[in-house]
């Protein structure tokens, strides 16, 4: 009957963003369940993602709808978003460990590129 497409191939607003792929997957799951149960399917309503772009150590640029700002607060929001993403797929202790090691600095040799 219907074909559902999610992720980068979806012809929906904001496709190509991880947040959109996750949102769309949740939408498709609900509609498949409703179809199986004989209930009417939901209409798709796109959700604009929050854009947070790290711009250096301790600094990020945030675009949240019409709200734009830069700086350390943006960097903290990005860290919180990363932690939540880990916690969505792992138990809290594993998520915390994964999140903490993500921000460890690895020093590389400037000549060969290997860890020093």
PDB file of C-alpha atoms in Angstrom:
ATOM      1  CA  UNK A   1       0.000   0.000   0.000  1.00  0.00           C
ATOM      2  CA  UNK A   2       2.254   2.756   1.299  1.00  0.00           C
ATOM      3  CA  UNK A   3       5.997   3.151   1.026  1.00  0.00           C
ATOM      4  CA  UNK A   4       7.781   4.849   3.899  1.00  0.00           C
ATOM      5  CA  UNK A   5      11.194   6.420   3.341  1.00  0.00           C
ATOM      6  CA  UNK A   6      13.361   7.781   6.147  1.00  0.00           C
ATOM      7  CA  UNK A   7      16.866   9.184   6.385  1.00  0.00           C
ATOM      8  CA  UNK A   8      18.813  10.918   3.633  1.00  0.00           C
ATOM      9  CA  UNK A   9      16.553   9.562   0.864  1.00  0.00           C
ATOM     10  CA  UNK A  10      13.348  10.963   2.346  1.00  0.00           C
ATOM     11  CA  UNK A  11      11.858  13.834   0.415  1.00  0.00           C
ATOM     12  CA  UNK A  12      10.863  15.712   3.551  1.00  0.00           C
ATOM     13  CA  UNK A  13      12.022  19.025   4.982  1.00  0.00           C
ATOM     14  CA  UNK A  14      15.339  18.804   6.831  1.00  0.00           C
ATOM     15  CA  UNK A  15      16.263  15.342   5.452  1.00  0.00           C
ATOM     16  CA  UNK A  16      19.962  14.599   5.714  1.00  0.00           C
ATOM     17  CA  UNK A  17      20.021  15.516   9.410  1.00  0.00           C
ATOM     18  CA  UNK A  18      20.363  12.763  12.029  1.00  0.00           C
ATOM     19  CA  UNK A  19      17.701  14.408  14.194  1.00  0.00           C
ATOM     20  CA  UNK A  20      15.261  14.310  11.269  1.00  0.00           C
ATOM     21  CA  UNK A  21      16.015  10.664  10.493  1.00  0.00           C
ATOM     22  CA  UNK A  22      15.294   9.699  14.110  1.00  0.00           C
ATOM     23  CA  UNK A  23      12.111  11.804  14.206  1.00  0.00           C
ATOM     24  CA  UNK A  24      10.933  10.324  10.892  1.00  0.00           C
ATOM     25  CA  UNK A  25      11.700   6.767  12.037  1.00  0.00           C
ATOM     26  CA  UNK A  26       9.553   7.293  15.129  1.00  0.00           C
ATOM     27  CA  UNK A  27       6.752   8.670  12.929  1.00  0.00           C
ATOM     28  CA  UNK A  28       6.928   5.658  10.590  1.00  0.00           C
ATOM     29  CA  UNK A  29       6.884   3.204  13.520  1.00  0.00           C
ATOM     30  CA  UNK A  30       3.734   4.843  14.880  1.00  0.00           C
ATOM     31  CA  UNK A  31       2.018   4.765  11.484  1.00  0.00           C
ATOM     32  CA  UNK A  32       2.948   1.123  10.875  1.00  0.00           C
ATOM     33  CA  UNK A  33       1.515   0.256  14.276  1.00  0.00           C
ATOM     34  CA  UNK A  34      -1.662   2.245  13.569  1.00  0.00           C
ATOM     35  CA  UNK A  35      -2.037   0.566  10.168  1.00  0.00           C
ATOM     36  CA  UNK A  36      -1.619  -2.870  11.762  1.00  0.00           C
ATOM     37  CA  UNK A  37      -4.244  -2.003  14.391  1.00  0.00           C
ATOM     38  CA  UNK A  38      -6.650  -0.645  11.759  1.00  0.00           C
ATOM     39  CA  UNK A  39      -6.428   2.899  13.112  1.00  0.00           C
ATOM     40  CA  UNK A  40      -6.090   5.983  10.893  1.00  0.00           C
ATOM     41  CA  UNK A  41      -2.513   7.025  10.211  1.00  0.00           C
ATOM     42  CA  UNK A  42      -1.092  10.318  11.431  1.00  0.00           C
ATOM     43  CA  UNK A  43      -0.332  13.149   9.015  1.00  0.00           C
ATOM     44  CA  UNK A  44       3.369  13.963   8.756  1.00  0.00           C
ATOM     45  CA  UNK A  45       4.433  17.221  10.375  1.00  0.00           C
ATOM     46  CA  UNK A  46       8.109  18.057   9.954  1.00  0.00           C
ATOM     47  CA  UNK A  47      10.078  19.140  12.995  1.00  0.00           C
ATOM     48  CA  UNK A  48      12.808  21.706  12.455  1.00  0.00           C
ATOM     49  CA  UNK A  49      16.060  20.451  13.992  1.00  0.00           C
ATOM     50  CA  UNK A  50      18.305  22.458  16.272  1.00  0.00           C
ATOM     51  CA  UNK A  51      21.644  23.170  14.602  1.00  0.00           C
ATOM     52  CA  UNK A  52      24.675  23.262  16.908  1.00  0.00           C
ATOM     53  CA  UNK A  53      28.044  23.584  15.208  1.00  0.00           C
ATOM     54  CA  UNK A  54      31.248  23.359  17.258  1.00  0.00           C
ATOM     55  CA  UNK A  55      33.586  26.182  16.225  1.00  0.00           C
ATOM     56  CA  UNK A  56      36.567  25.393  18.425  1.00  0.00           C
ATOM     57  CA  UNK A  57      37.343  24.285  21.922  1.00  0.00           C
ATOM     58  CA  UNK A  58      34.638  25.538  24.280  1.00  0.00           C
ATOM     59  CA  UNK A  59      32.762  27.410  21.543  1.00  0.00           C
ATOM     60  CA  UNK A  60      29.764  26.589  19.327  1.00  0.00           C
ATOM     61  CA  UNK A  61      27.247  28.331  17.106  1.00  0.00           C
ATOM     62  CA  UNK A  62      23.550  27.566  17.711  1.00  0.00           C
ATOM     63  CA  UNK A  63      20.582  28.045  15.388  1.00  0.00           C
ATOM     64  CA  UNK A  64      17.318  27.123  17.131  1.00  0.00           C
ATOM     65  CA  UNK A  65      14.447  28.333  14.968  1.00  0.00           C
ATOM     66  CA  UNK A  66      14.750  32.128  14.882  1.00  0.00           C
ATOM     67  CA  UNK A  67      17.058  32.143  17.913  1.00  0.00           C
ATOM     68  CA  UNK A  68      20.797  32.372  17.120  1.00  0.00           C
ATOM     69  CA  UNK A  69      23.739  32.632  19.484  1.00  0.00           C
ATOM     70  CA  UNK A  70      27.415  31.737  19.732  1.00  0.00           C
ATOM     71  CA  UNK A  71      29.794  30.961  22.533  1.00  0.00           C
ATOM     72  CA  UNK A  72      30.369  28.766  25.533  1.00  0.00           C
ATOM     73  CA  UNK A  73      26.625  28.243  26.155  1.00  0.00           C
ATOM     74  CA  UNK A  74      26.332  26.749  22.675  1.00  0.00           C
ATOM     75  CA  UNK A  75      29.249  24.448  23.422  1.00  0.00           C
ATOM     76  CA  UNK A  76      27.560  23.282  26.642  1.00  0.00           C
ATOM     77  CA  UNK A  77      24.290  22.656  24.795  1.00  0.00           C
ATOM     78  CA  UNK A  78      26.190  20.550  22.269  1.00  0.00           C
ATOM     79  CA  UNK A  79      27.760  18.534  25.103  1.00  0.00           C
ATOM     80  CA  UNK A  80      24.341  17.978  26.680  1.00  0.00           C
ATOM     81  CA  UNK A  81      22.901  16.903  23.316  1.00  0.00           C
ATOM     82  CA  UNK A  82      25.779  14.457  22.805  1.00  0.00           C
ATOM     83  CA  UNK A  83      25.257  12.975  26.273  1.00  0.00           C
ATOM     84  CA  UNK A  84      21.523  12.569  25.651  1.00  0.00           C
ATOM     85  CA  UNK A  85      22.260  10.816  22.352  1.00  0.00           C
ATOM     86  CA  UNK A  86      24.514   8.304  24.145  1.00  0.00           C
ATOM     87  CA  UNK A  87      21.930   7.808  26.902  1.00  0.00           C
ATOM     88  CA  UNK A  88      19.191   7.143  24.331  1.00  0.00           C
ATOM     89  CA  UNK A  89      21.024   3.983  23.240  1.00  0.00           C
ATOM     90  CA  UNK A  90      23.027   2.914  26.319  1.00  0.00           C
ATOM     91  CA  UNK A  91      22.504   2.510  30.069  1.00  0.00           C
ATOM     92  CA  UNK A  92      23.372   5.647  32.041  1.00  0.00           C
ATOM     93  CA  UNK A  93      26.765   4.424  33.295  1.00  0.00           C
ATOM     94  CA  UNK A  94      27.876   3.328  29.811  1.00  0.00           C
ATOM     95  CA  UNK A  95      26.582   6.569  28.300  1.00  0.00           C
ATOM     96  CA  UNK A  96      28.488   8.629  30.867  1.00  0.00           C
ATOM     97  CA  UNK A  97      31.713   6.711  30.180  1.00  0.00           C
ATOM     98  CA  UNK A  98      31.286   7.033  26.410  1.00  0.00           C
ATOM     99  CA  UNK A  99      30.513  10.745  26.699  1.00  0.00           C
ATOM    100  CA  UNK A 100      33.492  11.400  29.002  1.00  0.00           C
ATOM    101  CA  UNK A 101      35.977   9.634  26.716  1.00  0.00           C
ATOM    102  CA  UNK A 102      34.649  11.451  23.652  1.00  0.00           C
ATOM    103  CA  UNK A 103      36.190  14.677  24.878  1.00  0.00           C
ATOM    104  CA  UNK A 104      39.583  13.303  25.901  1.00  0.00           C
ATOM    105  CA  UNK A 105      42.350  14.891  23.916  1.00  0.00           C
ATOM    106  CA  UNK A 106      44.603  12.588  21.945  1.00  0.00           C
ATOM    107  CA  UNK A 107      47.994  14.061  21.181  1.00  0.00           C
ATOM    108  CA  UNK A 108      49.330  13.083  17.774  1.00  0.00           C
ATOM    109  CA  UNK A 109      52.859  13.288  16.481  1.00  0.00           C
ATOM    110  CA  UNK A 110      53.028  16.210  14.012  1.00  0.00           C
ATOM    111  CA  UNK A 111      55.379  14.227  11.753  1.00  0.00           C
ATOM    112  CA  UNK A 112      53.849  10.736  11.519  1.00  0.00           C
ATOM    113  CA  UNK A 113      50.335  11.310  12.903  1.00  0.00           C
ATOM    114  CA  UNK A 114      50.608   8.487  15.461  1.00  0.00           C
ATOM    115  CA  UNK A 115      49.555   8.970  19.091  1.00  0.00           C
ATOM    116  CA  UNK A 116      52.480  10.269  21.142  1.00  0.00           C
TER     117      UNK A 116
END
